[in-house]
JSON list of C-alpha atoms in Angstrom, two decimals:
[
{"chain": "A", "resi": 1, "resn": "MET", "atom": "CA", "xyz": [-48.12, -137.26, -29.85]},
{"chain": "A", "resi": 2, "resn": "ILE", "atom": "CA", "xyz": [-45.78, -136.58, -26.94]},
{"chain": "A", "resi": 3, "resn": "LYS", "atom": "CA", "xyz": [-48.22, -138.13, -24.48]},
{"chain": "A", "resi": 4, "resn": "ASN", "atom": "CA", "xyz": [-48.42, -141.31, -26.59]},
{"chain": "A", "resi": 5, "resn": "THR", "atom": "CA", "xyz": [-44.65, -141.39, -26.93]},
{"chain": "A", "resi": 6, "resn": "HIS", "atom": "CA", "xyz": [-44.33, -141.10, -23.15]},
{"chain": "A", "resi": 7, "resn": "ALA", "atom": "CA", "xyz": [-46.95, -143.81, -22.55]},
{"chain": "A", "resi": 8, "resn": "ASN", "atom": "CA", "xyz": [-45.26, -146.10, -25.08]},
{"chain": "A", "resi": 9, "resn": "ALA", "atom": "CA", "xyz": [-41.88, -145.54, -23.47]},
{"chain": "A", "resi": 10, "resn": "VAL", "atom": "CA", "xyz": [-43.31, -146.32, -20.03]},
{"chain": "A", "resi": 11, "resn": "ALA", "atom": "CA", "xyz": [-44.86, -149.52, -21.41]},
{"chain": "A", "resi": 12, "resn": "ASP", "atom": "CA", "xyz": [-41.64, -150.60, -23.14]},
{"chain": "A", "resi": 13, "resn": "ILE", "atom": "CA", "xyz": [-39.49, -149.95, -20.08]},
{"chain": "A", "resi": 14, "resn": "ALA", "atom": "CA", "xyz": [-41.97, -151.65, -17.75]},
{"chain": "A", "resi": 15, "resn": "GLU", "atom": "CA", "xyz": [-41.98, -154.71, -20.00]},
{"chain": "A", "resi": 16, "resn": "VAL", "atom": "CA", "xyz": [-38.20, -154.99, -19.63]},
{"chain": "A", "resi": 17, "resn": "PHE", "atom": "CA", "xyz": [-38.47, -154.78, -15.83]},
{"chain": "A", "resi": 18, "resn": "MET", "atom": "CA", "xyz": [-41.26, -157.37, -15.86]},
{"chain": "A", "resi": 19, "resn": "PHE", "atom": "CA", "xyz": [-39.23, -159.71, -18.08]},
{"chain": "A", "resi": 20, "resn": "GLU", "atom": "CA", "xyz": [-36.29, -159.48, -15.70]},
{"chain": "A", "resi": 21, "resn": "GLN", "atom": "CA", "xyz": [-38.63, -160.27, -12.78]},
{"chain": "A", "resi": 22, "resn": "TRP", "atom": "CA", "xyz": [-39.95, -163.27, -14.71]},
{"chain": "A", "resi": 23, "resn": "LEU", "atom": "CA", "xyz": [-36.40, -164.49, -15.32]},
{"chain": "A", "resi": 24, "resn": "ARG", "atom": "CA", "xyz": [-35.55, -164.20, -11.62]},
{"chain": "A", "resi": 25, "resn": "HIS", "atom": "CA", "xyz": [-38.82, -165.83, -10.59]},
{"chain": "A", "resi": 26, "resn": "TYR", "atom": "CA", "xyz": [-38.17, -169.02, -12.56]},
{"chain": "A", "resi": 27, "resn": "TYR", "atom": "CA", "xyz": [-34.44, -169.21, -13.11]},
{"chain": "A", "resi": 28, "resn": "ALA", "atom": "CA", "xyz": [-32.70, -167.89, -9.99]},
{"chain": "A", "resi": 29, "resn": "VAL", "atom": "CA", "xyz": [-30.81, -170.65, -8.17]},
{"chain": "A", "resi": 30, "resn": "GLU", "atom": "CA", "xyz": [-28.62, -170.60, -5.11]},
{"chain": "A", "resi": 31, "resn": "LYS", "atom": "CA", "xyz": [-25.17, -172.18, -5.38]},
{"chain": "A", "resi": 32, "resn": "ASN", "atom": "CA", "xyz": [-22.39, -171.90, -2.84]},
{"chain": "A", "resi": 33, "resn": "GLY", "atom": "CA", "xyz": [-24.11, -169.01, -1.10]},
{"chain": "A", "resi": 34, "resn": "LYS", "atom": "CA", "xyz": [-24.52, -167.04, -4.32]},
{"chain": "A", "resi": 35, "resn": "VAL", "atom": "CA", "xyz": [-27.65, -166.44, -6.37]},
{"chain": "A", "resi": 36, "resn": "LEU", "atom": "CA", "xyz": [-27.22, -167.18, -10.06]},
{"chain": "A", "resi": 37, "resn": "LEU", "atom": "CA", "xyz": [-29.53, -167.00, -13.02]},
{"chain": "A", "resi": 38, "resn": "GLU", "atom": "CA", "xyz": [-29.47, -170.29, -14.94]},
{"chain": "A", "resi": 39, "resn": "VAL", "atom": "CA", "xyz": [-31.63, -170.68, -18.03]},
{"chain": "A", "resi": 40, "resn": "SER", "atom": "CA", "xyz": [-31.43, -174.01, -19.85]},
{"chain": "A", "resi": 41, "resn": "GLU", "atom": "CA", "xyz": [-30.47, -174.17, -23.53]},
{"chain": "A", "resi": 42, "resn": "ASP", "atom": "CA", "xyz": [-34.00, -175.22, -24.46]},
{"chain": "A", "resi": 43, "resn": "ASP", "atom": "CA", "xyz": [-35.50, -172.28, -22.55]},
{"chain": "A", "resi": 44, "resn": "VAL", "atom": "CA", "xyz": [-32.96, -169.88, -24.09]},
{"chain": "A", "resi": 45, "resn": "LYS", "atom": "CA", "xyz": [-34.01, -171.10, -27.53]},
{"chain": "A", "resi": 46, "resn": "SER", "atom": "CA", "xyz": [-37.69, -170.65, -26.66]},
{"chain": "A", "resi": 47, "resn": "ILE", "atom": "CA", "xyz": [-37.07, -167.14, -25.32]},
{"chain": "A", "resi": 48, "resn": "TYR", "atom": "CA", "xyz": [-35.22, -166.20, -28.51]},
{"chain": "A", "resi": 49, "resn": "GLU", "atom": "CA", "xyz": [-38.13, -167.53, -30.58]},
{"chain": "A", "resi": 50, "resn": "ASN", "atom": "CA", "xyz": [-40.89, -165.89, -28.54]},
{"chain": "A", "resi": 51, "resn": "GLU", "atom": "CA", "xyz": [-39.31, -162.80, -26.98]},
{"chain": "A", "resi": 52, "resn": "ALA", "atom": "CA", "xyz": [-36.63, -161.84, -29.49]},
{"chain": "A", "resi": 53, "resn": "HIS", "atom": "CA", "xyz": [-36.81, -158.14, -28.54]},
{"chain": "A", "resi": 54, "resn": "LEU", "atom": "CA", "xyz": [-35.92, -159.03, -24.92]},
{"chain": "A", "resi": 55, "resn": "ALA", "atom": "CA", "xyz": [-33.59, -161.97, -25.48]},
{"chain": "A", "resi": 56, "resn": "SER", "atom": "CA", "xyz": [-30.37, -159.96, -25.38]},
{"chain": "A", "resi": 57, "resn": "LEU", "atom": "CA", "xyz": [-31.20, -159.03, -21.77]},
{"chain": "A", "resi": 58, "resn": "LEU", "atom": "CA", "xyz": [-31.15, -162.75, -21.06]},
{"chain": "A", "resi": 59, "resn": "ASP", "atom": "CA", "xyz": [-27.64, -162.91, -22.56]},
{"chain": "A", "resi": 60, "resn": "MET", "atom": "CA", "xyz": [-26.54, -160.19, -20.14]},
{"chain": "A", "resi": 61, "resn": "VAL", "atom": "CA", "xyz": [-27.67, -162.10, -17.03]},
{"chain": "A", "resi": 62, "resn": "ASN", "atom": "CA", "xyz": [-27.71, -165.81, -17.87]},
{"chain": "A", "resi": 63, "resn": "ASN", "atom": "CA", "xyz": [-25.21, -167.90, -15.92]},
{"chain": "A", "resi": 64, "resn": "GLN", "atom": "CA", "xyz": [-24.23, -164.83, -13.92]},
{"chain": "A", "resi": 65, "resn": "GLU", "atom": "CA", "xyz": [-24.35, -164.07, -10.23]},
{"chain": "A", "resi": 66, "resn": "ILE", "atom": "CA", "xyz": [-27.25, -161.71, -9.59]},
{"chain": "A", "resi": 67, "resn": "SER", "atom": "CA", "xyz": [-28.34, -159.30, -6.91]},
{"chain": "A", "resi": 68, "resn": "TYR", "atom": "CA", "xyz": [-31.06, -156.67, -6.81]},
{"chain": "A", "resi": 69, "resn": "GLU", "atom": "CA", "xyz": [-28.52, -153.93, -7.53]},
{"chain": "A", "resi": 70, "resn": "LYS", "atom": "CA", "xyz": [-26.87, -155.85, -10.37]},
{"chain": "A", "resi": 71, "resn": "CYS", "atom": "CA", "xyz": [-30.24, -156.59, -11.96]},
{"chain": "A", "resi": 72, "resn": "GLN", "atom": "CA", "xyz": [-31.33, -152.95, -11.75]},
{"chain": "A", "resi": 73, "resn": "THR", "atom": "CA", "xyz": [-28.06, -151.80, -13.32]},
{"chain": "A", "resi": 74, "resn": "THR", "atom": "CA", "xyz": [-28.33, -154.39, -16.10]},
{"chain": "A", "resi": 75, "resn": "VAL", "atom": "CA", "xyz": [-31.97, -153.58, -16.85]},
{"chain": "A", "resi": 76, "resn": "CYS", "atom": "CA", "xyz": [-31.22, -149.85, -16.99]},
{"chain": "A", "resi": 77, "resn": "ALA", "atom": "CA", "xyz": [-28.24, -150.48, -19.29]},
{"chain": "A", "resi": 78, "resn": "PHE", "atom": "CA", "xyz": [-30.44, -152.63, -21.54]},
{"chain": "A", "resi": 79, "resn": "VAL", "atom": "CA", "xyz": [-33.18, -149.97, -21.64]},
{"chain": "A", "resi": 80, "resn": "GLY", "atom": "CA", "xyz": [-30.63, -147.27, -22.41]},
{"chain": "A", "resi": 81, "resn": "ALA", "atom": "CA", "xyz": [-29.01, -149.28, -25.20]},
{"chain": "A", "resi": 82, "resn": "ARG", "atom": "CA", "xyz": [-32.29, -150.43, -26.76]},
{"chain": "A", "resi": 83, "resn": "TYR", "atom": "CA", "xyz": [-34.53, -147.41, -26.44]},
{"chain": "A", "resi": 84, "resn": "ASP", "atom": "CA", "xyz": [-32.67, -144.22, -25.51]},
{"chain": "A", "resi": 85, "resn": "GLY", "atom": "CA", "xyz": [-31.92, -142.25, -28.66]},
{"chain": "A", "resi": 86, "resn": "SER", "atom": "CA", "xyz": [-32.82, -145.09, -31.02]},
{"chain": "A", "resi": 87, "resn": "LYS", "atom": "CA", "xyz": [-36.50, -145.89, -30.55]},
{"chain": "A", "resi": 88, "resn": "TYR", "atom": "CA", "xyz": [-37.19, -142.74, -28.53]},
{"chain": "A", "resi": 89, "resn": "GLY", "atom": "CA", "xyz": [-35.69, -139.29, -28.79]},
{"chain": "A", "resi": 90, "resn": "PRO", "atom": "CA", "xyz": [-33.34, -137.66, -26.29]},
{"chain": "A", "resi": 91, "resn": "GLU", "atom": "CA", "xyz": [-34.63, -137.37, -22.73]},
{"chain": "A", "resi": 92, "resn": "VAL", "atom": "CA", "xyz": [-37.77, -139.50, -23.35]},
{"chain": "A", "resi": 93, "resn": "ILE", "atom": "CA", "xyz": [-36.46, -142.55, -21.53]},
{"chain": "A", "resi": 94, "resn": "ALA", "atom": "CA", "xyz": [-35.06, -140.57, -18.60]},
{"chain": "A", "resi": 95, "resn": "LYS", "atom": "CA", "xyz": [-38.35, -138.70, -18.20]},
{"chain": "A", "resi": 96, "resn": "ALA", "atom": "CA", "xyz": [-40.39, -141.89, -18.55]},
{"chain": "A", "resi": 97, "resn": "MET", "atom": "CA", "xyz": [-38.33, -143.72, -15.92]},
{"chain": "A", "resi": 98, "resn": "ASP", "atom": "CA", "xyz": [-38.70, -140.79, -13.55]},
{"chain": "A", "resi": 99, "resn": "SER", "atom": "CA", "xyz": [-42.43, -140.43, -14.13]},
{"chain": "A", "resi": 100, "resn": "LYS", "atom": "CA", "xyz": [-45.24, -141.23, -11.74]},
{"chain": "A", "resi": 101, "resn": "ALA", "atom": "CA", "xyz": [-46.85, -143.40, -14.46]},
{"chain": "A", "resi": 102, "resn": "PHE", "atom": "CA", "xyz": [-43.76, -145.65, -14.52]},
{"chain": "A", "resi": 103, "resn": "LYS", "atom": "CA", "xyz": [-43.54, -145.86, -10.73]},
{"chain": "A", "resi": 104, "resn": "VAL", "atom": "CA", "xyz": [-47.24, -146.72, -10.51]},
{"chain": "A", "resi": 105, "resn": "GLU", "atom": "CA", "xyz": [-46.84, -149.34, -13.27]},
{"chain": "A", "resi": 106, "resn": "LEU", "atom": "CA", "xyz": [-44.03, -151.12, -11.44]},
{"chain": "A", "resi": 107, "resn": "TYR", "atom": "CA", "xyz": [-45.89, -150.87, -8.14]},
{"chain": "A", "resi": 108, "resn": "VAL", "atom": "CA", "xyz": [-49.08, -152.33, -9.63]},
{"chain": "A", "resi": 109, "resn": "PHE", "atom": "CA", "xyz": [-47.05, -155.11, -11.26]},
{"chain": "A", "resi": 110, "resn": "GLY", "atom": "CA", "xyz": [-45.57, -155.90, -7.84]},
{"chain": "A", "resi": 111, "resn": "VAL", "atom": "CA", "xyz": [-49.08, -156.06, -6.36]},
{"chain": "A", "resi": 112, "resn": "TRP", "atom": "CA", "xyz": [-50.08, -158.44, -9.13]},
{"chain": "A", "resi": 113, "resn": "MET", "atom": "CA", "xyz": [-47.04, -160.66, -8.54]},
{"chain": "A", "resi": 114, "resn": "LYS", "atom": "CA", "xyz": [-47.63, -160.84, -4.79]},
{"chain": "A", "resi": 115, "resn": "GLY", "atom": "CA", "xyz": [-51.30, -161.56, -5.25]},
{"chain": "A", "resi": 116, "resn": "HIS", "atom": "CA", "xyz": [-50.65, -164.30, -7.80]},
{"chain": "A", "resi": 117, "resn": "GLU", "atom": "CA", "xyz": [-47.43, -165.75, -6.40]},
{"chain": "A", "resi": 118, "resn": "SER", "atom": "CA", "xyz": [-48.78, -169.17, -5.50]},
{"chain": "A", "resi": 119, "resn": "TYR", "atom": "CA", "xyz": [-50.36, -169.51, -8.95]},
{"chain": "A", "resi": 120, "resn": "LEU", "atom": "CA", "xyz": [-47.16, -168.35, -10.67]},
{"chain": "A", "resi": 121, "resn": "ASP", "atom": "CA", "xyz": [-45.22, -170.92, -8.64]},
{"chain": "A", "resi": 122, "resn": "GLU", "atom": "CA", "xyz": [-47.39, -173.85, -9.75]},
{"chain": "A", "resi": 123, "resn": "ARG", "atom": "CA", "xyz": [-45.52, -174.24, -13.04]},
{"chain": "A", "resi": 124, "resn": "LYS", "atom": "CA", "xyz": [-43.00, -172.41, -15.17]},
{"chain": "A", "resi": 125, "resn": "MET", "atom": "CA", "xyz": [-45.06, -170.17, -17.42]},
{"chain": "A", "resi": 126, "resn": "PRO", "atom": "CA", "xyz": [-43.84, -168.48, -20.57]},
{"chain": "A", "resi": 127, "resn": "PHE", "atom": "CA", "xyz": [-43.37, -164.74, -20.28]},
{"chain": "A", "resi": 128, "resn": "ALA", "atom": "CA", "xyz": [-46.16, -164.23, -22.84]},
{"chain": "A", "resi": 129, "resn": "GLU", "atom": "CA", "xyz": [-48.54, -165.94, -20.43]},
{"chain": "A", "resi": 130, "resn": "TRP", "atom": "CA", "xyz": [-47.48, -163.60, -17.60]},
{"chain": "A", "resi": 131, "resn": "ARG", "atom": "CA", "xyz": [-48.03, -160.65, -19.90]},
{"chain": "A", "resi": 132, "resn": "GLU", "atom": "CA", "xyz": [-51.49, -161.92, -20.88]},
{"chain": "A", "resi": 133, "resn": "MET", "atom": "CA", "xyz": [-52.52, -162.65, -17.29]},
{"chain": "A", "resi": 134, "resn": "TYR", "atom": "CA", "xyz": [-51.30, -159.25, -16.14]},
{"chain": "A", "resi": 135, "resn": "ALA", "atom": "CA", "xyz": [-53.17, -157.49, -18.97]},
{"chain": "A", "resi": 136, "resn": "GLY", "atom": "CA", "xyz": [-56.35, -159.36, -18.06]},
{"chain": "A", "resi": 137, "resn": "TRP", "atom": "CA", "xyz": [-55.99, -158.43, -14.41]},
{"chain": "A", "resi": 138, "resn": "ASN", "atom": "CA", "xyz": [-55.34, -154.80, -15.37]},
{"chain": "A", "resi": 139, "resn": "SER", "atom": "CA", "xyz": [-58.60, -154.73, -17.34]},
{"chain": "A", "resi": 140, "resn": "LEU", "atom": "CA", "xyz": [-60.63, -155.33, -14.17]},
{"chain": "A", "resi": 141, "resn": "ASP", "atom": "CA", "xyz": [-62.62, -152.29, -13.06]},
{"chain": "A", "resi": 142, "resn": "GLN", "atom": "CA", "xyz": [-61.23, -152.57, -9.51]},
{"chain": "A", "resi": 143, "resn": "VAL", "atom": "CA", "xyz": [-57.67, -152.43, -10.79]},
{"chain": "A", "resi": 144, "resn": "LYS", "atom": "CA", "xyz": [-58.43, -149.50, -13.09]},
{"chain": "A", "resi": 145, "resn": "GLU", "atom": "CA", "xyz": [-59.94, -147.63, -10.15]},
{"chain": "A", "resi": 146, "resn": "TYR", "atom": "CA", "xyz": [-56.95, -148.48, -7.97]},
{"chain": "A", "resi": 147, "resn": "ARG", "atom": "CA", "xyz": [-54.58, -147.13, -10.65]},
{"chain": "A", "resi": 148, "resn": "LYS", "atom": "CA", "xyz": [-56.59, -143.92, -10.87]},
{"chain": "A", "resi": 149, "resn": "LYS", "atom": "CA", "xyz": [-56.30, -143.46, -7.12]},
{"chain": "A", "resi": 150, "resn": "LEU", "atom": "CA", "xyz": [-52.56, -144.06, -7.21]},
{"chain": "A", "resi": 151, "resn": "MET", "atom": "CA", "xyz": [-52.10, -141.60, -10.08]},
{"chain": "A", "resi": 152, "resn": "ALA", "atom": "CA", "xyz": [-54.33, -138.97, -8.48]},
{"chain": "A", "resi": 153, "resn": "GLY", "atom": "CA", "xyz": [-52.62, -139.19, -5.09]},
{"chain": "A", "resi": 154, "resn": "GLY", "atom": "CA", "xyz": [-49.76, -136.86, -4.52]},
{"chain": "A", "resi": 155, "resn": "GLY", "atom": "CA", "xyz": [-47.80, -139.41, -2.54]},
{"chain": "A", "resi": 156, "resn": "ASP", "atom": "CA", "xyz": [-45.45, -142.24, -3.22]},
{"chain": "A", "resi": 157, "resn": "PRO", "atom": "CA", "xyz": [-47.07, -145.15, -5.10]},
{"chain": "A", "resi": 158, "resn": "ASN", "atom": "CA", "xyz": [-45.29, -147.44, -2.67]},
{"chain": "A", "resi": 159, "resn": "ARG", "atom": "CA", "xyz": [-47.36, -145.96, 0.13]},
{"chain": "A", "resi": 160, "resn": "PRO", "atom": "CA", "xyz": [-50.91, -146.01, -1.24]},
{"chain": "A", "resi": 161, "resn": "ALA", "atom": "CA", "xyz": [-53.84, -144.86, 0.83]},
{"chain": "A", "resi": 162, "resn": "THR", "atom": "CA", "xyz": [-55.97, -147.83, -0.25]},
{"chain": "A", "resi": 163, "resn": "ASN", "atom": "CA", "xyz": [-55.65, -151.59, 0.21]},
{"chain": "A", "resi": 164, "resn": "ALA", "atom": "CA", "xyz": [-53.93, -153.58, -2.50]},
{"chain": "A", "resi": 165, "resn": "LEU", "atom": "CA", "xyz": [-56.02, -155.83, -4.74]},
{"chain": "A", "resi": 166, "resn": "HIS", "atom": "CA", "xyz": [-55.20, -159.51, -5.04]}
]
């Protein structure tokens, strides 16, 4: 049960990080030398309808100046408020965020984004479509093998010994 709880926590936390990346990918705009997140009213409504469990993160960042550090702080605050102690018991979220499985998950998601960037840029896709595309890509044997190698390696997932898949 603990292993499933840990895996579920990793998946939930990773989804929040992915959602925030999706928001920045499509809604970050530069104004007066500052980067802001601007989501239209129609898109906010759609996000509330389709991603209700993540929509309050949107409220925390929409129409705000953003930076990498600010986004990380906001995402961590959201994860803490939503999952730590409520959905998961004490220490589960902290352990999950510090785990190799979580680091590998975010790394592999980054590989997917880089490899699919031009496709993702073609049109604004709903987050559900990103999630579906990512899940499909993750089901490929090559990606599964790559994950195994990352998990088996003793090193940093950001410095893999193999070439990234695209």
